[in-house]
């Protein structure tokens, strides 16, 4: 089976290409330079040239704070882009898998959020992500939207890699403790998408719609940071851990609001496909170990999402 992966330069996109290859699928990796999903002509040309069996979109504008000022750019990538992909996929008669976000919800604390719960995004990023979902839903019947949260992994910029970089320089860090979510490994998201692609290949169809997938065991950013440093010291990436202090979100103001509650209910994907999420506490050590084994690559702090303050 031939998969065309949009956003192949991002965290989930790179992991998708690796996962697909491990199962013997041909993954056509298309980053922004190769395919601008905001350009419908480029989307049509890519599908006509490569004739994939399945289209997977992992491309997104993810800088929350910049999105509040760069509304047009965020809307183009997160809303118009998925709409272009859905229209093209429908015209070529192939399914579209799309990675979306927990930020489509308001973040009001309570029980884990189900796919049927009201979506009430509080910022431009969440609103444009929701608009992208709606564009797909109204354009192409054969779609699968996978909402996830707090993505980290080996590739790109993310909270884990930023903490590791700061941990080697800072004596103290203040990290917010009143935002609760489920850190989710990019490789696990990719694995789920490839498993669903395999299921589609075998059956010729799927139960289409929107699904939630994230790791088990909710935690705060502060608790996640503490666990990162514990594992980094254990695996020899850091000689010592900085002191990590909790801080409230109101003491660390940002332009874009962050949900206080980003815990997704994954019962539907487990019930429908038998996909059982793993605990982030079991997956984090593997990521830390692999990061220690990989050649050092330059990267920048995760743009605007990392809720911390550094004291040297």
Short mmCIF file of C-alpha atoms in Angstrom, two decimals:
data_model
loop_
_atom_site.label_atom_id
_atom_site.label_comp_id
_atom_site.label_asym_id
_atom_site.label_seq_id
_atom_site.Cartn_x
_atom_site.Cartn_y
_atom_site.Cartn_z
CA UNK A 1 0.00 0.00 0.00
CA UNK A 2 1.19 3.48 -0.87
CA UNK A 3 0.70 6.23 1.74
CA UNK A 4 1.16 9.93 1.06
CA UNK A 5 2.15 11.72 4.27
CA UNK A 6 1.63 15.50 4.45
CA UNK A 7 3.62 17.35 7.08
CA UNK A 8 6.35 14.71 6.91
CA UNK A 9 8.87 17.07 8.50
CA UNK A 10 7.00 17.29 11.80
CA UNK A 11 6.99 15.08 14.87
CA UNK A 12 4.17 12.76 13.86
CA UNK A 13 4.99 12.99 10.15
CA UNK A 14 8.55 11.73 10.57
CA UNK A 15 7.41 8.96 12.89
CA UNK A 16 4.74 7.98 10.33
CA UNK A 17 7.30 7.52 7.57
CA UNK A 18 9.40 5.28 9.83
CA UNK A 19 6.42 3.24 11.03
CA UNK A 20 5.04 2.74 7.52
CA UNK A 21 8.39 1.54 6.22
CA UNK A 22 8.69 -0.94 9.10
CA UNK A 23 5.51 -2.66 7.85
CA UNK A 24 6.64 -2.65 4.24
CA UNK A 25 4.38 0.17 3.10
CA UNK A 26 5.62 2.77 0.66
CA UNK A 27 5.48 6.12 2.41
CA UNK A 28 5.71 9.21 0.23
CA UNK A 29 7.07 11.83 2.62
CA UNK A 30 6.03 15.36 1.72
CA UNK A 31 7.05 18.25 3.93
CA UNK A 32 5.99 21.86 3.41
CA UNK A 33 8.71 22.46 0.81
CA UNK A 34 7.39 19.59 -1.30
CA UNK A 35 3.68 20.16 -0.76
CA UNK A 36 1.96 23.30 0.51
CA UNK A 37 -1.47 22.02 1.53
CA UNK A 38 -2.87 25.56 1.42
CA UNK A 39 -2.41 25.40 -2.38
CA UNK A 40 -5.17 23.29 -3.93
CA UNK A 41 -3.25 23.05 -7.22
CA UNK A 42 -0.24 21.54 -5.45
CA UNK A 43 -2.47 19.04 -3.65
CA UNK A 44 -4.09 17.95 -6.93
CA UNK A 45 -0.71 17.63 -8.63
CA UNK A 46 0.74 15.54 -5.79
CA UNK A 47 -2.16 13.08 -5.81
CA UNK A 48 -2.17 12.81 -9.59
CA UNK A 49 1.57 12.18 -9.68
CA UNK A 50 1.86 9.67 -6.85
CA UNK A 51 -1.58 8.00 -6.92
CA UNK A 52 -1.52 6.96 -3.23
CA UNK A 53 -3.94 4.47 -1.71
CA UNK A 54 -4.33 6.60 1.41
CA UNK A 55 -3.65 10.22 2.35
CA UNK A 56 -2.48 11.08 5.88
CA UNK A 57 -2.29 14.70 7.04
CA UNK A 58 0.06 15.49 9.91
CA UNK A 59 0.67 19.09 8.82
CA UNK A 60 -0.43 21.91 11.11
CA UNK A 61 0.35 25.45 12.24
CA UNK A 62 1.08 24.81 15.93
CA UNK A 63 2.46 28.05 17.37
CA UNK A 64 -0.32 29.00 19.76
CA UNK A 65 0.82 32.50 20.64
CA UNK A 66 1.80 33.52 17.13
CA UNK A 67 -1.57 32.26 15.87
CA UNK A 68 -3.31 35.00 17.86
CA UNK A 69 -1.57 37.55 15.58
CA UNK A 70 -1.08 35.43 12.46
CA UNK A 71 -4.73 34.45 12.13
CA UNK A 72 -4.72 34.24 8.33
CA UNK A 73 -1.70 31.93 8.26
CA UNK A 74 -3.08 29.67 10.99
CA UNK A 75 -6.45 29.48 9.22
CA UNK A 76 -4.79 28.70 5.89
CA UNK A 77 -2.79 25.75 7.23
CA UNK A 78 -5.20 24.38 9.84
CA UNK A 79 -8.54 24.98 8.11
CA UNK A 80 -8.16 25.58 4.38
CA UNK A 81 -5.37 23.01 4.02
CA UNK A 82 -7.39 20.06 5.38
CA UNK A 83 -10.30 21.19 3.23
CA UNK A 84 -8.10 21.05 0.15
CA UNK A 85 -6.90 17.57 1.08
CA UNK A 86 -10.45 16.33 1.72
CA UNK A 87 -11.73 17.63 -1.62
CA UNK A 88 -8.81 16.11 -3.52
CA UNK A 89 -8.97 12.78 -1.64
CA UNK A 90 -12.71 12.53 -2.39
CA UNK A 91 -12.16 13.25 -6.09
CA UNK A 92 -9.45 10.54 -6.27
CA UNK A 93 -11.58 8.10 -4.27
CA UNK A 94 -9.09 7.55 -1.44
CA UNK A 95 -9.51 7.91 2.35
CA UNK A 96 -8.05 10.77 4.38
CA UNK A 97 -6.57 10.34 7.85
CA UNK A 98 -6.11 13.64 9.72
CA UNK A 99 -4.30 14.38 12.99
CA UNK A 100 -6.10 16.96 15.13
CA UNK A 101 -5.83 18.40 18.64
CA UNK A 102 -7.30 18.47 22.13
CA UNK A 103 -7.33 22.27 21.79
CA UNK A 104 -10.67 22.10 19.97
CA UNK A 105 -12.14 21.88 23.50
CA UNK A 106 -12.41 24.70 26.04
CA UNK A 107 -10.43 22.79 28.66
CA UNK A 108 -12.99 22.99 31.43
CA UNK A 109 -11.88 20.49 34.09
CA UNK A 110 -13.99 17.39 34.64
CA UNK A 111 -14.19 13.91 33.21
CA UNK A 112 -12.16 12.79 30.18
CA UNK A 113 -13.44 14.41 26.99
CA UNK A 114 -15.42 12.29 24.53
CA UNK A 115 -15.68 12.73 20.78
CA UNK A 116 -19.32 13.79 21.19
CA UNK A 117 -18.64 16.52 23.77
CA UNK A 118 -19.18 20.16 22.69
CA UNK A 119 -16.14 21.75 21.06
CA UNK A 120 -15.49 25.24 22.37
CA UNK A 121 -11.96 26.36 21.46
CA UNK A 122 -10.73 29.39 23.37
CA UNK A 123 -7.98 30.59 21.00
CA UNK A 124 -7.20 31.00 17.33
CA UNK A 125 -5.19 27.77 17.18
CA UNK A 126 -8.03 25.64 18.53
CA UNK A 127 -10.62 27.42 16.42
CA UNK A 128 -8.67 26.85 13.21
CA UNK A 129 -8.06 23.21 14.09
CA UNK A 130 -11.78 22.75 14.62
CA UNK A 131 -12.50 24.48 11.29
CA UNK A 132 -10.14 21.98 9.63
CA UNK A 133 -12.07 19.08 11.13
CA UNK A 134 -15.35 20.54 9.93
CA UNK A 135 -13.99 21.09 6.42
CA UNK A 136 -13.08 17.40 6.24
CA UNK A 137 -16.36 16.19 7.73
CA UNK A 138 -18.47 18.12 5.24
CA UNK A 139 -16.34 17.29 2.19
CA UNK A 140 -15.27 13.65 2.34
CA UNK A 141 -17.18 10.72 3.82
CA UNK A 142 -14.13 8.44 3.99
CA UNK A 143 -12.25 10.31 6.69
CA UNK A 144 -10.72 9.45 10.04
CA UNK A 145 -9.86 12.32 12.38
CA UNK A 146 -7.53 11.40 15.26
CA UNK A 147 -7.43 13.94 18.09
CA UNK A 148 -4.42 13.70 20.36
CA UNK A 149 -2.60 15.77 22.97
CA UNK A 150 0.79 16.88 24.37
CA UNK A 151 2.87 15.26 21.64
CA UNK A 152 6.54 14.46 22.25
CA UNK A 153 9.11 12.19 20.65
CA UNK A 154 12.42 11.84 18.86
CA UNK A 155 11.81 14.33 16.07
CA UNK A 156 11.16 18.03 15.85
CA UNK A 157 10.61 20.43 18.73
CA UNK A 158 8.76 19.28 21.83
CA UNK A 159 8.55 19.63 25.59
CA UNK A 160 10.80 16.68 26.40
CA UNK A 161 13.67 17.86 24.19
CA UNK A 162 13.33 21.42 25.47
CA UNK A 163 13.46 20.26 29.09
CA UNK A 164 16.56 18.18 28.38
CA UNK A 165 18.28 21.15 26.76
CA UNK A 166 17.41 23.48 29.63
CA UNK A 167 18.23 20.85 32.25
CA UNK A 168 21.87 20.96 31.28
CA UNK A 169 22.05 24.72 31.79
CA UNK A 170 19.51 25.77 34.43
CA UNK A 171 19.66 25.31 38.17
CA UNK A 172 15.95 25.95 38.66
CA UNK A 173 12.84 25.74 36.51
CA UNK A 174 9.28 26.86 37.22
CA UNK A 175 6.72 24.76 35.33
CA UNK A 176 2.95 25.16 35.45
CA UNK A 177 1.07 22.62 37.53
CA UNK A 178 -2.55 23.62 36.86
CA UNK A 179 -2.77 22.35 33.27
CA UNK A 180 -3.60 18.66 33.13
CA UNK A 181 -3.19 16.41 30.10
CA UNK A 182 -1.79 13.17 28.75
CA UNK A 183 1.71 13.32 27.20
CA UNK A 184 1.54 11.23 24.02
CA UNK A 185 4.47 9.77 22.13
CA UNK A 186 4.57 10.70 18.42
CA UNK A 187 5.66 7.19 17.54
CA UNK A 188 2.56 5.77 19.24
CA UNK A 189 0.31 8.12 17.28
CA UNK A 190 2.05 7.04 14.09
CA UNK A 191 1.72 3.39 15.06
CA UNK A 192 -2.04 3.79 15.54
CA UNK A 193 -2.45 5.49 12.16
CA UNK A 194 -0.46 2.79 10.38
CA UNK A 195 -2.44 0.06 12.17
CA UNK A 196 -5.64 1.68 10.94
CA UNK A 197 -4.20 1.94 7.43
CA UNK A 198 -3.43 -1.78 7.58
CA UNK A 199 -6.96 -2.50 8.73
CA UNK A 200 -8.31 -0.45 5.84
CA UNK A 201 -6.13 -2.39 3.40
CA UNK A 202 -7.42 -5.73 4.73
CA UNK A 203 -11.12 -4.80 4.94
CA UNK A 204 -11.47 -2.18 2.23
CA UNK A 205 -13.24 0.14 4.65
CA UNK A 206 -13.28 1.47 8.22
CA UNK A 207 -15.76 2.88 10.67
CA UNK A 208 -15.10 6.46 9.64
CA UNK A 209 -15.35 9.47 11.92
CA UNK A 210 -13.55 11.16 14.80
CA UNK A 211 -11.53 9.30 17.43
CA UNK A 212 -9.45 10.24 20.46
CA UNK A 213 -6.05 8.78 21.18
CA UNK A 214 -3.65 9.80 23.94
CA UNK A 215 -1.54 8.08 26.56
CA UNK A 216 -2.97 6.93 29.86
CA UNK A 217 -2.40 8.59 33.27
CA UNK A 218 -3.12 12.33 33.23
CA UNK A 219 -0.51 14.60 34.76
CA UNK A 220 0.49 18.27 34.94
CA UNK A 221 3.30 19.81 32.94
CA UNK A 222 5.20 20.10 36.23
CA UNK A 223 4.87 16.38 36.99
CA UNK A 224 5.88 15.54 33.44
CA UNK A 225 8.99 17.73 33.72
CA UNK A 226 10.00 16.06 36.98
CA UNK A 227 9.65 12.63 35.36
CA UNK A 228 11.70 13.75 32.34
CA UNK A 229 14.61 14.82 34.53
CA UNK A 230 14.45 11.64 36.60
CA UNK A 231 14.75 9.54 33.45
CA UNK A 232 17.43 11.80 31.97
CA UNK A 233 19.64 11.34 35.03
CA UNK A 234 18.95 7.60 35.09
CA UNK A 235 19.97 7.22 31.43
CA UNK A 236 23.00 9.48 31.71
CA UNK A 237 21.75 12.38 29.58
CA UNK A 238 22.11 14.74 32.55
CA UNK A 239 24.52 14.55 35.45
CA UNK A 240 21.99 16.12 37.80
CA UNK A 241 18.43 17.37 37.73
CA UNK A 242 17.53 21.05 38.19
CA UNK A 243 15.03 21.91 40.89
CA UNK A 244 11.57 22.03 39.33
CA UNK A 245 9.08 24.29 41.07
CA UNK A 246 5.33 24.38 40.41
CA UNK A 247 3.80 27.65 39.21
CA UNK A 248 0.25 28.65 38.30
CA UNK A 249 -0.71 29.58 34.74
CA UNK A 250 -1.76 33.06 35.83
CA UNK A 251 1.81 33.72 36.96
CA UNK A 252 3.11 32.78 33.53
CA UNK A 253 0.89 34.81 31.19
CA UNK A 254 0.83 33.96 27.48
CA UNK A 255 -0.97 35.58 24.57
CA UNK A 256 -3.01 32.46 23.82
CA UNK A 257 -5.03 30.68 26.51
CA UNK A 258 -4.12 27.08 27.36
CA UNK A 259 -6.73 24.49 28.33
CA UNK A 260 -6.62 23.61 32.00
CA UNK A 261 -7.92 20.12 31.12
CA UNK A 262 -6.67 18.20 28.07
CA UNK A 263 -7.58 14.65 29.05
CA UNK A 264 -9.19 12.75 26.18
CA UNK A 265 -11.47 9.73 26.56
CA UNK A 266 -10.10 6.92 24.35
CA UNK A 267 -12.91 4.43 24.90
CA UNK A 268 -14.26 4.70 21.36
CA UNK A 269 -11.02 3.81 19.59
CA UNK A 270 -10.46 0.94 22.03
CA UNK A 271 -13.98 -0.38 21.58
CA UNK A 272 -14.04 0.00 17.79
CA UNK A 273 -10.53 -1.07 16.81
CA UNK A 274 -9.10 -2.74 19.91
CA UNK A 275 -6.41 -0.05 20.22
CA UNK A 276 -5.42 0.29 23.88
CA UNK A 277 -3.35 3.38 24.82
CA UNK A 278 -0.20 2.87 26.85
CA UNK A 279 0.91 4.85 29.88
CA UNK A 280 3.27 7.72 29.17
CA UNK A 281 5.27 6.59 32.21
CA UNK A 282 6.11 3.39 30.32
CA UNK A 283 6.87 5.14 27.04
CA UNK A 284 8.91 8.12 28.27
CA UNK A 285 11.97 6.03 29.34
CA UNK A 286 12.25 4.59 25.81
CA UNK A 287 12.22 8.06 24.26
CA UNK A 288 14.84 9.35 26.73
CA UNK A 289 17.06 6.34 26.06
CA UNK A 290 16.77 6.73 22.28
CA UNK A 291 17.48 10.46 22.47
CA UNK A 292 20.69 9.61 24.29
CA UNK A 293 21.69 7.20 21.52
CA UNK A 294 20.90 9.49 18.59
CA UNK A 295 23.49 11.89 17.15
CA UNK A 296 22.99 15.39 18.53
CA UNK A 297 20.81 17.54 16.27
CA UNK A 298 20.24 21.27 16.63
CA UNK A 299 16.69 22.21 17.57
CA UNK A 300 14.82 25.14 19.02
CA UNK A 301 12.49 25.19 22.05
CA UNK A 302 8.98 24.00 21.27
CA UNK A 303 7.29 27.12 19.91
CA UNK A 304 5.01 28.82 22.43
CA UNK A 305 3.65 25.64 24.00
CA UNK A 306 6.23 25.07 26.71
CA UNK A 307 4.94 26.44 30.04
CA UNK A 308 8.12 27.13 31.96
CA UNK A 309 10.40 29.83 33.32
CA UNK A 310 14.15 29.41 33.75
CA UNK A 311 16.39 30.54 36.56
CA UNK A 312 20.11 29.96 36.11
#
